PDB file of C-alpha atoms in Angstrom:
ATOM      1  CA  UNK A   1      14.916 -29.011  35.990  1.00 40.00           C
ATOM      2  CA  UNK A   2      18.526 -28.203  36.883  1.00 45.00           C
ATOM      3  CA  UNK A   3      20.405 -25.916  34.498  1.00 50.00           C
ATOM      4  CA  UNK A   4      22.937 -28.647  33.680  1.00 54.00           C
ATOM      5  CA  UNK A   5      20.117 -30.940  32.539  1.00 51.00           C
ATOM      6  CA  UNK A   6      18.039 -28.342  30.699  1.00 46.00           C
ATOM      7  CA  UNK A   7      18.479 -29.017  26.969  1.00 50.00           C
ATOM      8  CA  UNK A   8      18.288 -25.332  26.058  1.00 53.00           C
ATOM      9  CA  UNK A   9      16.257 -23.373  23.575  1.00 53.00           C
ATOM     10  CA  UNK A  10      17.576 -23.190  20.056  1.00 59.00           C
ATOM     11  CA  UNK A  11      16.205 -22.257  16.777  1.00 67.00           C
ATOM     12  CA  UNK A  12      16.342 -19.150  14.844  1.00 86.00           C
ATOM     13  CA  UNK A  13      18.279 -17.551  12.088  1.00 95.00           C
ATOM     14  CA  UNK A  14      18.052 -13.834  11.366  1.00 97.00           C
ATOM     15  CA  UNK A  15      19.814 -12.086   8.498  1.00 98.00           C
ATOM     16  CA  UNK A  16      20.043  -8.449   7.451  1.00 98.00           C
ATOM     17  CA  UNK A  17      21.198  -7.634   3.917  1.00 98.00           C
ATOM     18  CA  UNK A  18      21.948  -4.122   2.615  1.00 97.00           C
ATOM     19  CA  UNK A  19      22.229  -3.728  -1.139  1.00 97.00           C
ATOM     20  CA  UNK A  20      21.149  -1.109  -3.640  1.00 94.00           C
ATOM     21  CA  UNK A  21      19.990   1.393  -1.012  1.00 94.00           C
ATOM     22  CA  UNK A  22      17.615  -1.125   0.544  1.00 96.00           C
ATOM     23  CA  UNK A  23      17.904  -3.256   3.679  1.00 97.00           C
ATOM     24  CA  UNK A  24      16.016  -6.501   4.161  1.00 98.00           C
ATOM     25  CA  UNK A  25      15.761  -8.364   7.456  1.00 98.00           C
ATOM     26  CA  UNK A  26      14.562 -11.962   7.258  1.00 98.00           C
ATOM     27  CA  UNK A  27      14.019 -14.501  10.005  1.00 97.00           C
ATOM     28  CA  UNK A  28      12.836 -18.069  10.146  1.00 96.00           C
ATOM     29  CA  UNK A  29      10.068 -19.319  12.394  1.00 91.00           C
ATOM     30  CA  UNK A  30      11.574 -22.254  14.256  1.00 91.00           C
ATOM     31  CA  UNK A  31      11.817 -22.569  18.017  1.00 87.00           C
ATOM     32  CA  UNK A  32      13.316 -25.795  19.345  1.00 85.00           C
ATOM     33  CA  UNK A  33      13.740 -27.238  22.802  1.00 83.00           C
ATOM     34  CA  UNK A  34      16.579 -29.722  22.681  1.00 80.00           C
ATOM     35  CA  UNK A  35      15.845 -31.999  19.739  1.00 83.00           C
ATOM     36  CA  UNK A  36      12.160 -31.103  19.530  1.00 89.00           C
ATOM     37  CA  UNK A  37      10.591 -28.396  17.383  1.00 90.00           C
ATOM     38  CA  UNK A  38       8.206 -26.527  19.680  1.00 89.00           C
ATOM     39  CA  UNK A  39       6.934 -24.053  17.083  1.00 91.00           C
ATOM     40  CA  UNK A  40       7.640 -23.529  13.407  1.00 92.00           C
ATOM     41  CA  UNK A  41       5.828 -20.237  12.819  1.00 94.00           C
ATOM     42  CA  UNK A  42       7.322 -17.795  15.308  1.00 92.00           C
ATOM     43  CA  UNK A  43       7.659 -14.198  14.075  1.00 94.00           C
ATOM     44  CA  UNK A  44      11.079 -12.845  15.029  1.00 94.00           C
ATOM     45  CA  UNK A  45      11.278  -9.864  12.687  1.00 97.00           C
ATOM     46  CA  UNK A  46       9.345  -6.738  13.655  1.00 94.00           C
ATOM     47  CA  UNK A  47       8.797  -3.228  12.344  1.00 95.00           C
ATOM     48  CA  UNK A  48       8.849  -0.471  14.944  1.00 92.00           C
ATOM     49  CA  UNK A  49       7.728   3.092  14.257  1.00 88.00           C
ATOM     50  CA  UNK A  50       8.908   5.282  17.138  1.00 85.00           C
ATOM     51  CA  UNK A  51       8.131   8.899  16.370  1.00 78.00           C
ATOM     52  CA  UNK A  52       6.793   7.892  12.943  1.00 81.00           C
ATOM     53  CA  UNK A  53      10.201   6.684  11.703  1.00 89.00           C
ATOM     54  CA  UNK A  54      10.396   3.052  10.634  1.00 94.00           C
ATOM     55  CA  UNK A  55      12.997   0.729  12.114  1.00 96.00           C
ATOM     56  CA  UNK A  56      13.164  -3.000  11.409  1.00 97.00           C
ATOM     57  CA  UNK A  57      14.464  -5.395  14.075  1.00 97.00           C
ATOM     58  CA  UNK A  58      15.136  -9.106  14.107  1.00 96.00           C
ATOM     59  CA  UNK A  59      15.965 -11.057  17.234  1.00 94.00           C
ATOM     60  CA  UNK A  60      17.486 -14.348  18.272  1.00 91.00           C
ATOM     61  CA  UNK A  61      17.396 -15.757  21.767  1.00 86.00           C
ATOM     62  CA  UNK A  62      14.748 -15.591  24.449  1.00 83.00           C
ATOM     63  CA  UNK A  63      11.538 -14.043  23.119  1.00 84.00           C
ATOM     64  CA  UNK A  64      10.592 -12.332  26.381  1.00 85.00           C
ATOM     65  CA  UNK A  65      14.112 -10.938  26.691  1.00 87.00           C
ATOM     66  CA  UNK A  66      14.052  -9.718  23.094  1.00 87.00           C
ATOM     67  CA  UNK A  67      10.693  -7.987  23.584  1.00 90.00           C
ATOM     68  CA  UNK A  68      12.068  -6.244  26.670  1.00 90.00           C
ATOM     69  CA  UNK A  69      15.015  -5.015  24.604  1.00 91.00           C
ATOM     70  CA  UNK A  70      12.787  -3.933  21.714  1.00 92.00           C
ATOM     71  CA  UNK A  71      10.646  -1.871  24.113  1.00 93.00           C
ATOM     72  CA  UNK A  72      13.777  -0.227  25.518  1.00 92.00           C
ATOM     73  CA  UNK A  73      15.099   0.444  22.006  1.00 94.00           C
ATOM     74  CA  UNK A  74      11.813   2.062  21.068  1.00 94.00           C
ATOM     75  CA  UNK A  75      12.114   4.413  24.066  1.00 94.00           C
ATOM     76  CA  UNK A  76      15.705   5.258  23.112  1.00 94.00           C
ATOM     77  CA  UNK A  77      14.592   6.025  19.539  1.00 94.00           C
ATOM     78  CA  UNK A  78      11.781   8.263  20.804  1.00 94.00           C
ATOM     79  CA  UNK A  79      14.349  10.175  22.871  1.00 93.00           C
ATOM     80  CA  UNK A  80      16.729  10.489  19.910  1.00 91.00           C
ATOM     81  CA  UNK A  81      14.540  10.544  16.766  1.00 90.00           C
ATOM     82  CA  UNK A  82      16.356   9.628  13.564  1.00 90.00           C
ATOM     83  CA  UNK A  83      19.547   8.716  15.432  1.00 94.00           C
ATOM     84  CA  UNK A  84      19.667   4.931  15.257  1.00 95.00           C
ATOM     85  CA  UNK A  85      23.367   4.640  16.127  1.00 96.00           C
ATOM     86  CA  UNK A  86      22.944   6.782  19.232  1.00 96.00           C
ATOM     87  CA  UNK A  87      19.856   4.852  20.366  1.00 95.00           C
ATOM     88  CA  UNK A  88      21.657   1.524  19.847  1.00 96.00           C
ATOM     89  CA  UNK A  89      24.721   2.653  21.804  1.00 96.00           C
ATOM     90  CA  UNK A  90      22.518   3.902  24.651  1.00 94.00           C
ATOM     91  CA  UNK A  91      20.638   0.589  24.731  1.00 93.00           C
ATOM     92  CA  UNK A  92      23.896  -1.392  24.678  1.00 92.00           C
ATOM     93  CA  UNK A  93      25.264   0.681  27.579  1.00 91.00           C
ATOM     94  CA  UNK A  94      22.124   0.037  29.621  1.00 89.00           C
ATOM     95  CA  UNK A  95      22.116  -3.633  28.638  1.00 86.00           C
ATOM     96  CA  UNK A  96      25.712  -4.044  29.760  1.00 85.00           C
ATOM     97  CA  UNK A  97      25.529  -2.088  33.017  1.00 86.00           C
ATOM     98  CA  UNK A  98      21.976  -2.552  34.343  1.00 82.00           C
ATOM     99  CA  UNK A  99      21.737  -5.428  36.841  1.00 81.00           C
ATOM    100  CA  UNK A 100      18.384  -6.612  35.415  1.00 80.00           C
ATOM    101  CA  UNK A 101      19.123  -6.129  31.713  1.00 81.00           C
ATOM    102  CA  UNK A 102      22.540  -7.775  32.005  1.00 78.00           C
ATOM    103  CA  UNK A 103      20.814 -11.158  32.401  1.00 81.00           C
ATOM    104  CA  UNK A 104      18.776 -10.881  29.201  1.00 84.00           C
ATOM    105  CA  UNK A 105      19.693 -13.498  26.613  1.00 85.00           C
ATOM    106  CA  UNK A 106      19.024 -12.224  23.117  1.00 86.00           C
ATOM    107  CA  UNK A 107      20.749 -10.579  20.155  1.00 91.00           C
ATOM    108  CA  UNK A 108      19.265  -7.993  17.820  1.00 95.00           C
ATOM    109  CA  UNK A 109      19.747  -6.917  14.217  1.00 97.00           C
ATOM    110  CA  UNK A 110      18.472  -3.348  13.807  1.00 97.00           C
ATOM    111  CA  UNK A 111      18.177  -1.118  10.729  1.00 97.00           C
ATOM    112  CA  UNK A 112      16.572   2.133   9.688  1.00 96.00           C
ATOM    113  CA  UNK A 113      17.202   1.451   6.002  1.00 95.00           C
ATOM    114  CA  UNK A 114      20.519   3.275   6.048  1.00 94.00           C
ATOM    115  CA  UNK A 115      22.429   1.909   9.020  1.00 96.00           C
ATOM    116  CA  UNK A 116      22.587  -1.768   9.987  1.00 97.00           C
ATOM    117  CA  UNK A 117      23.696  -2.918  13.454  1.00 98.00           C
ATOM    118  CA  UNK A 118      24.044  -6.054  15.557  1.00 96.00           C
ATOM    119  CA  UNK A 119      23.471  -5.506  19.286  1.00 94.00           C
ATOM    120  CA  UNK A 120      24.633  -7.947  21.948  1.00 89.00           C
ATOM    121  CA  UNK A 121      24.426  -8.208  25.713  1.00 82.00           C
ATOM    122  CA  UNK A 122      28.198  -7.823  25.899  1.00 84.00           C
ATOM    123  CA  UNK A 123      27.721  -4.146  25.056  1.00 84.00           C
ATOM    124  CA  UNK A 124      28.512  -4.535  21.362  1.00 91.00           C
ATOM    125  CA  UNK A 125      27.025  -2.328  18.663  1.00 96.00           C
ATOM    126  CA  UNK A 126      28.516  -3.791  15.521  1.00 96.00           C
ATOM    127  CA  UNK A 127      28.177  -2.432  12.018  1.00 96.00           C
ATOM    128  CA  UNK A 128      28.809  -5.508   9.894  1.00 95.00           C
ATOM    129  CA  UNK A 129      31.224  -5.679   6.996  1.00 91.00           C
ATOM    130  CA  UNK A 130      29.957  -6.261   3.474  1.00 95.00           C
ATOM    131  CA  UNK A 131      26.445  -5.019   4.358  1.00 96.00           C
ATOM    132  CA  UNK A 132      25.382  -8.354   5.858  1.00 98.00           C
ATOM    133  CA  UNK A 133      24.570  -9.245   9.464  1.00 98.00           C
ATOM    134  CA  UNK A 134      23.418 -12.646  10.696  1.00 97.00           C
ATOM    135  CA  UNK A 135      22.651 -14.029  14.152  1.00 95.00           C
ATOM    136  CA  UNK A 136      21.182 -17.150  15.691  1.00 93.00           C
ATOM    137  CA  UNK A 137      21.735 -20.864  15.333  1.00 91.00           C
ATOM    138  CA  UNK A 138      22.062 -20.803  11.563  1.00 94.00           C
ATOM    139  CA  UNK A 139      23.513 -17.307  11.356  1.00 95.00           C
ATOM    140  CA  UNK A 140      26.942 -18.321  10.109  1.00 96.00           C
ATOM    141  CA  UNK A 141      25.448 -20.477   7.345  1.00 97.00           C
ATOM    142  CA  UNK A 142      23.192 -17.631   6.198  1.00 98.00           C
ATOM    143  CA  UNK A 143      26.063 -15.137   6.424  1.00 98.00           C
ATOM    144  CA  UNK A 144      28.360 -17.268   4.259  1.00 98.00           C
ATOM    145  CA  UNK A 145      25.632 -17.839   1.676  1.00 98.00           C
ATOM    146  CA  UNK A 146      24.707 -14.148   1.540  1.00 98.00           C
ATOM    147  CA  UNK A 147      28.338 -13.076   1.132  1.00 98.00           C
ATOM    148  CA  UNK A 148      28.671 -15.399  -1.849  1.00 98.00           C
ATOM    149  CA  UNK A 149      25.421 -14.085  -3.346  1.00 98.00           C
ATOM    150  CA  UNK A 150      26.353 -10.391  -2.985  1.00 97.00           C
ATOM    151  CA  UNK A 151      28.413 -10.589  -6.177  1.00 95.00           C
ATOM    152  CA  UNK A 152      25.346 -11.598  -8.213  1.00 97.00           C
ATOM    153  CA  UNK A 153      22.657  -9.386  -9.756  1.00 97.00           C
ATOM    154  CA  UNK A 154      20.178 -10.421  -7.053  1.00 98.00           C
ATOM    155  CA  UNK A 155      18.596  -7.669  -4.954  1.00 98.00           C
ATOM    156  CA  UNK A 156      18.729  -7.565  -1.145  1.00 98.00           C
ATOM    157  CA  UNK A 157      15.490  -9.490  -0.655  1.00 98.00           C
ATOM    158  CA  UNK A 158      16.410 -12.274  -3.078  1.00 98.00           C
ATOM    159  CA  UNK A 159      19.816 -12.620  -1.393  1.00 98.00           C
ATOM    160  CA  UNK A 160      18.227 -12.799   2.063  1.00 98.00           C
ATOM    161  CA  UNK A 161      15.668 -15.386   0.932  1.00 98.00           C
ATOM    162  CA  UNK A 162      18.256 -17.594  -0.795  1.00 98.00           C
ATOM    163  CA  UNK A 163      20.683 -17.343   2.116  1.00 98.00           C
ATOM    164  CA  UNK A 164      17.934 -18.330   4.541  1.00 98.00           C
ATOM    165  CA  UNK A 165      16.968 -21.285   2.330  1.00 98.00           C
ATOM    166  CA  UNK A 166      20.580 -22.479   2.370  1.00 98.00           C
ATOM    167  CA  UNK A 167      20.780 -22.080   6.157  1.00 97.00           C
ATOM    168  CA  UNK A 168      17.511 -24.013   6.561  1.00 96.00           C
ATOM    169  CA  UNK A 169      18.944 -26.868   4.482  1.00 97.00           C
ATOM    170  CA  UNK A 170      22.046 -27.075   6.714  1.00 95.00           C
ATOM    171  CA  UNK A 171      20.995 -26.055  10.251  1.00 94.00           C
ATOM    172  CA  UNK A 172      18.537 -28.308  12.079  1.00 92.00           C
ATOM    173  CA  UNK A 173      17.474 -25.324  14.204  1.00 91.00           C
ATOM    174  CA  UNK A 174      16.365 -23.261  11.180  1.00 94.00           C
ATOM    175  CA  UNK A 175      13.303 -23.704   8.980  1.00 95.00           C
ATOM    176  CA  UNK A 176      12.073 -22.133   5.751  1.00 94.00           C
ATOM    177  CA  UNK A 177       9.062 -20.351   7.271  1.00 96.00           C
ATOM    178  CA  UNK A 178      10.236 -16.752   6.747  1.00 97.00           C
ATOM    179  CA  UNK A 179       9.179 -13.341   7.944  1.00 97.00           C
ATOM    180  CA  UNK A 180      10.710 -10.665   5.715  1.00 98.00           C
ATOM    181  CA  UNK A 181      10.687  -6.894   6.246  1.00 97.00           C
ATOM    182  CA  UNK A 182      12.295  -4.404   3.843  1.00 97.00           C
ATOM    183  CA  UNK A 183      13.160  -0.765   4.441  1.00 95.00           C
ATOM    184  CA  UNK A 184      14.823   1.973   2.408  1.00 87.00           C
ATOM    185  CA  UNK A 185      15.407   2.340  -1.312  1.00 74.00           C
TER     186      UNK A 185
END
């Protein structure tokens, strides 16, 4: 099928919420091809333990591309134990400059329970404002909902779950089948 006729893969929302010394990463399970839901139970949030130190990652985009990036991140973390920012910057540099990696289509949210980053193929390592990061088709809906909920007494996990529920109600490429991983606090 020609690229101009290919309907494109859609369908994920990932959010990271930092509050009260704890970070929660939540992701839905939907994968869509055009207007069709291909799978509703995909698991796009993972816990890595390079060198015995936990890191939680969520990804949006191509699954194979994301797994390639997660493997590379794990190697960077093994080379720089306990230095998430350094490992993320090194991965972003490789992602941006390597001829093979440059073509990978995915975004990552990464946290060690203290730091929270969004990594993109454009070479970005972004530390989000307000302790909230969101990516994917419904990312902006989840981000807006979470920002509004930060002023409440809800903890990080409750905020992430409610924000994802709101995104799932609005975005046709997001469902309510969540994978949630917490770290820190």
